[in-house]
CSV table of C-alpha atoms and ligand atoms in Angstrom, one decimal:
chain,number,residue,atom,x,y,z
A,1,UNK,CA,51.3,-2.9,-67.4
A,2,UNK,CA,50.9,0.1,-69.8
A,3,UNK,CA,47.8,0.4,-71.9
A,4,UNK,CA,48.5,-0.7,-75.4
A,5,UNK,CA,47.6,1.7,-78.2
A,6,UNK,CA,47.6,1.7,-82.0
A,7,UNK,CA,51.2,2.2,-83.2
A,8,UNK,CA,52.8,0.6,-80.1
A,9,UNK,CA,55.2,-2.3,-80.6
A,10,UNK,CA,53.3,-5.5,-79.9
A,11,UNK,CA,54.9,-6.9,-76.7
A,12,UNK,CA,57.2,-9.8,-77.4
A,13,UNK,CA,56.9,-13.0,-75.3
A,14,UNK,CA,57.8,-16.6,-75.1
A,15,UNK,CA,55.0,-19.1,-74.5
A,16,UNK,CA,54.0,-22.7,-75.0
A,17,UNK,CA,51.5,-23.5,-77.7
A,18,UNK,CA,49.9,-26.4,-79.4
A,19,UNK,CA,52.6,-26.0,-82.0
A,20,UNK,CA,55.5,-25.8,-79.7
A,21,UNK,CA,57.3,-22.9,-78.0
A,22,UNK,CA,56.5,-19.5,-79.6
A,23,UNK,CA,58.9,-16.6,-79.4
A,24,UNK,CA,56.3,-14.2,-80.6
A,25,UNK,CA,58.3,-11.7,-82.7
A,26,UNK,CA,60.4,-14.4,-84.3
A,27,UNK,CA,57.3,-16.4,-85.0
A,28,UNK,CA,55.7,-13.4,-86.7
A,29,UNK,CA,58.7,-13.0,-89.0
A,30,UNK,CA,58.3,-10.3,-91.6
A,31,UNK,CA,54.6,-10.7,-92.1
A,32,UNK,CA,51.3,-9.7,-90.5
A,33,UNK,CA,49.9,-11.3,-87.4
A,34,UNK,CA,46.6,-11.7,-85.5
A,35,UNK,CA,46.7,-12.5,-81.8
A,36,UNK,CA,43.3,-13.2,-80.3
A,37,UNK,CA,42.2,-14.3,-76.8
A,38,UNK,CA,39.3,-16.5,-75.7
A,39,UNK,CA,37.8,-16.6,-72.2
A,40,UNK,CA,38.2,-20.4,-71.8
A,41,UNK,CA,38.7,-23.8,-73.4
A,42,UNK,CA,35.7,-26.0,-74.0
A,43,UNK,CA,33.3,-23.1,-74.2
A,44,UNK,CA,30.7,-22.9,-77.0
A,45,UNK,CA,31.3,-19.4,-78.5
A,46,UNK,CA,35.1,-19.8,-78.4
A,47,UNK,CA,34.7,-23.2,-80.1
A,48,UNK,CA,32.8,-21.6,-83.0
A,49,UNK,CA,35.3,-18.7,-83.3
A,50,UNK,CA,38.2,-21.1,-83.6
A,51,UNK,CA,36.3,-23.2,-86.1
A,52,UNK,CA,35.5,-20.1,-88.1
A,53,UNK,CA,39.2,-19.0,-88.1
A,54,UNK,CA,40.3,-22.5,-89.1
A,55,UNK,CA,37.9,-22.4,-92.1
A,56,UNK,CA,39.4,-19.2,-93.2
A,57,UNK,CA,43.0,-20.5,-93.1
A,58,UNK,CA,43.5,-20.0,-96.9
A,59,UNK,CA,42.2,-16.4,-96.6
A,60,UNK,CA,44.7,-15.6,-93.9
A,61,UNK,CA,47.5,-17.3,-95.7
A,62,UNK,CA,46.7,-15.4,-99.0
A,63,UNK,CA,47.1,-12.2,-97.0
A,64,UNK,CA,50.4,-13.5,-95.4
A,65,UNK,CA,48.8,-13.2,-92.0
A,66,UNK,CA,49.7,-15.7,-89.2
A,67,UNK,CA,47.1,-16.3,-86.6
A,68,UNK,CA,47.6,-17.3,-82.9
A,69,UNK,CA,44.8,-17.9,-80.4
A,70,UNK,CA,45.3,-17.7,-76.6
A,71,UNK,CA,43.5,-18.5,-73.4
A,72,UNK,CA,44.6,-18.8,-69.9
A,73,UNK,CA,44.1,-22.6,-69.9
A,74,UNK,CA,47.0,-25.1,-69.8
A,75,UNK,CA,48.5,-26.8,-72.8
A,76,UNK,CA,47.1,-30.2,-72.2
A,77,UNK,CA,43.6,-28.7,-72.2
A,78,UNK,CA,44.4,-26.9,-75.4
A,79,UNK,CA,45.4,-30.1,-77.1
A,80,UNK,CA,42.2,-31.9,-76.1
A,81,UNK,CA,40.1,-28.8,-77.1
A,82,UNK,CA,41.7,-28.6,-80.5
A,83,UNK,CA,40.6,-32.3,-81.2
A,84,UNK,CA,37.1,-31.3,-80.1
A,85,UNK,CA,37.0,-28.2,-82.3
A,86,UNK,CA,38.1,-30.3,-85.2
A,87,UNK,CA,35.4,-32.8,-84.5
A,88,UNK,CA,32.5,-30.4,-83.8
A,89,UNK,CA,33.3,-27.7,-86.4
A,90,UNK,CA,34.5,-30.0,-89.2
A,91,UNK,CA,37.8,-28.3,-89.5
A,92,UNK,CA,41.5,-28.9,-88.9
A,93,UNK,CA,42.9,-26.2,-86.7
A,94,UNK,CA,46.2,-25.3,-88.3
A,95,UNK,CA,47.2,-22.4,-86.1
A,96,UNK,CA,48.7,-22.4,-82.6
A,97,UNK,CA,46.7,-22.0,-79.4
A,98,UNK,CA,48.9,-20.4,-76.8
A,99,UNK,CA,48.7,-21.7,-73.3
A,100,UNK,CA,48.8,-18.9,-70.7
A,101,UNK,CA,48.0,-20.4,-67.4
A,102,UNK,CA,50.1,-17.9,-65.5
A,103,UNK,CA,48.4,-15.0,-67.4
A,104,UNK,CA,51.8,-13.6,-68.5
A,105,UNK,CA,50.6,-12.8,-72.1
A,106,UNK,CA,47.1,-11.8,-71.0
A,107,UNK,CA,48.7,-9.2,-68.6
A,108,UNK,CA,51.1,-7.9,-71.3
A,109,UNK,CA,48.2,-7.4,-73.7
A,110,UNK,CA,45.7,-6.2,-71.1
A,111,UNK,CA,43.3,-9.0,-72.0
A,112,UNK,CA,41.8,-9.4,-68.5
A,113,UNK,CA,39.2,-6.8,-67.7
A,114,UNK,CA,38.4,-7.3,-64.1
A,115,UNK,CA,34.9,-5.7,-64.3
A,116,UNK,CA,34.1,-8.4,-66.9
A,117,UNK,CA,36.0,-11.3,-65.2
A,118,UNK,CA,38.8,-11.4,-62.7
A,119,UNK,CA,40.1,-14.7,-63.9
A,120,UNK,CA,39.6,-15.0,-67.7
A,121,UNK,CA,40.4,-12.9,-70.8
A,122,UNK,CA,37.8,-11.0,-72.7
A,123,UNK,CA,37.7,-11.4,-76.5
A,124,UNK,CA,40.7,-9.3,-77.4
A,125,UNK,CA,42.1,-9.2,-80.9
A,126,UNK,CA,45.2,-7.5,-82.1
A,127,UNK,CA,46.4,-7.1,-85.7
A,128,UNK,CA,50.1,-6.6,-85.9
A,129,UNK,CA,52.0,-5.2,-89.0
A,130,UNK,CA,55.3,-6.4,-90.4
A,131,UNK,CA,57.0,-3.6,-88.4
A,132,UNK,CA,55.6,-5.4,-85.2
A,133,UNK,CA,53.4,-2.4,-84.4
A,134,UNK,CA,49.8,-2.8,-83.4
A,135,UNK,CA,47.5,-1.7,-86.3
A,136,UNK,CA,44.1,-2.6,-84.8
A,137,UNK,CA,42.6,-3.6,-81.4
A,138,UNK,CA,39.1,-4.9,-81.0
A,139,UNK,CA,37.6,-6.0,-77.7
A,140,UNK,CA,34.4,-8.0,-77.5
A,141,UNK,CA,32.7,-9.4,-74.4
A,142,UNK,CA,32.6,-13.2,-73.7
A,143,UNK,CA,29.0,-13.3,-74.8
A,144,UNK,CA,29.5,-12.1,-78.3
A,145,UNK,CA,31.5,-14.0,-80.9
A,146,UNK,CA,33.6,-12.0,-83.4
A,147,UNK,CA,32.9,-11.7,-87.1
A,148,UNK,CA,36.0,-13.1,-88.9
A,149,UNK,CA,34.9,-11.8,-92.3
A,150,UNK,CA,35.2,-8.4,-90.7
A,151,UNK,CA,38.7,-9.3,-89.4
A,152,UNK,CA,39.6,-10.2,-93.0
A,153,UNK,CA,38.0,-7.0,-94.3
A,154,UNK,CA,40.0,-4.9,-91.8
A,155,UNK,CA,43.2,-6.7,-92.8
A,156,UNK,CA,42.5,-5.8,-96.5
A,157,UNK,CA,42.0,-2.2,-95.5
A,158,UNK,CA,45.2,-2.1,-93.4
A,159,UNK,CA,47.3,-3.7,-96.1
A,160,UNK,CA,45.8,-1.5,-98.8
A,161,UNK,CA,46.2,1.8,-96.8
A,162,UNK,CA,49.8,0.8,-95.8
A,163,UNK,CA,50.7,0.6,-99.5
A,164,UNK,CA,48.8,3.5,-101.0
A,165,UNK,CA,47.9,7.0,-99.7
A,166,UNK,CA,44.2,6.2,-99.4
A,167,UNK,CA,41.6,5.4,-96.8
A,168,UNK,CA,38.6,3.1,-96.9
A,169,UNK,CA,35.1,4.4,-96.3
A,170,UNK,CA,32.4,2.9,-94.1
A,171,UNK,CA,31.4,-0.7,-95.1
A,172,UNK,CA,34.2,-0.8,-97.7
A,173,UNK,CA,34.7,-4.1,-99.3
A,174,UNK,CA,37.7,-5.4,-101.4
A,175,UNK,CA,37.4,-3.8,-104.9
A,176,UNK,CA,35.2,-0.9,-103.8
A,177,UNK,CA,35.9,2.8,-104.2
A,178,UNK,CA,38.4,4.3,-101.7
A,179,UNK,CA,39.0,7.8,-100.4
A,180,UNK,CA,41.8,10.2,-101.2
A,181,UNK,CA,43.6,11.3,-98.0
A,182,UNK,CA,42.9,14.9,-97.0
A,183,UNK,CA,46.6,15.9,-97.3
A,184,UNK,CA,46.8,14.9,-100.9
A,185,UNK,CA,46.1,17.8,-103.3
A,186,UNK,CA,43.7,17.5,-106.3
A,187,UNK,CA,46.6,17.7,-108.7
A,188,UNK,CA,48.5,14.9,-106.9
A,189,UNK,CA,45.3,12.8,-106.7
A,190,UNK,CA,44.7,13.2,-110.4
A,191,UNK,CA,48.3,12.2,-111.1
A,192,UNK,CA,48.2,9.2,-108.8
A,193,UNK,CA,44.8,8.0,-109.9
A,194,UNK,CA,44.7,8.4,-113.7
A,195,UNK,CA,41.3,6.6,-113.8
A,196,UNK,CA,39.8,9.7,-112.3
A,197,UNK,CA,38.8,11.3,-109.0
A,198,UNK,CA,35.1,11.5,-108.1
A,199,UNK,CA,35.0,14.8,-106.2
A,200,UNK,CA,31.8,15.0,-104.0
A,201,UNK,CA,33.3,17.8,-101.8
A,202,UNK,CA,36.8,19.2,-101.7
A,203,UNK,CA,37.3,17.0,-98.7
A,204,UNK,CA,35.4,13.9,-100.0
A,205,UNK,CA,37.1,12.4,-103.0
A,206,UNK,CA,36.7,8.9,-104.2
A,207,UNK,CA,39.0,6.9,-106.6
A,208,UNK,CA,39.2,3.3,-107.8
A,209,UNK,CA,40.9,1.0,-105.5
A,210,UNK,CA,44.6,1.1,-106.4
A,211,UNK,CA,46.8,-1.9,-106.8
B,301,LIG,C1,31.8,-19.0,-74.7
B,301,LIG,O1,32.8,-19.1,-75.3
B,301,LIG,O2,30.8,-19.6,-75.1
B,301,LIG,C2,31.7,-18.2,-73.4
B,301,LIG,C3,32.8,-18.1,-72.6
B,301,LIG,C4,32.6,-17.4,-71.4
B,301,LIG,C5,31.4,-16.8,-71.1
B,301,LIG,C6,30.4,-16.9,-72.0
B,301,LIG,C7,30.5,-17.6,-73.2
């Protein structure tokens, strides 16, 4: 198994899920995707993460992002757990949970970090673009739940920077100023951003968020 890096094609796979068999690339279609792993079913932090993701279903849909969760537990456990998540988190999980009892997908995506656990996945999260390439990888330990507002914020940045020649600064939020890429000349920047360029340094230039 090769290490996955940004820009690599997300490995394709076929697996069973709570919403039927998934052929991953076909399931992604032409849009964006999030694939994220959980150490185990019926664990507290994972339960809150899946609840948080379900609550944000409209936000993911608005960004045309499909979400799939994964753990190395079997499908029957997943079905029972989804019912429990819905009950304890007050949600209706509308995205698939992939069952990976033989660790096929976990291996493909390097989600098992033996120094953390020999048997279960860490909290890996991959954001995949419409070109099926990996745009972002984050890895959290089992003890720390992820921030799904941050996942949405990153998706906003990825989608914005894919469409326009800009970058987003630290702590950027939707609607905030963005940064002109170093390779873009001042003349080009002024042309592209008629609302003006705030030039702090030759290499540090801010413009209104385009689009
Ligand atoms: C949890 O999801 O709560 C969890 C899973 C494995 C280890 C620690 C916490």
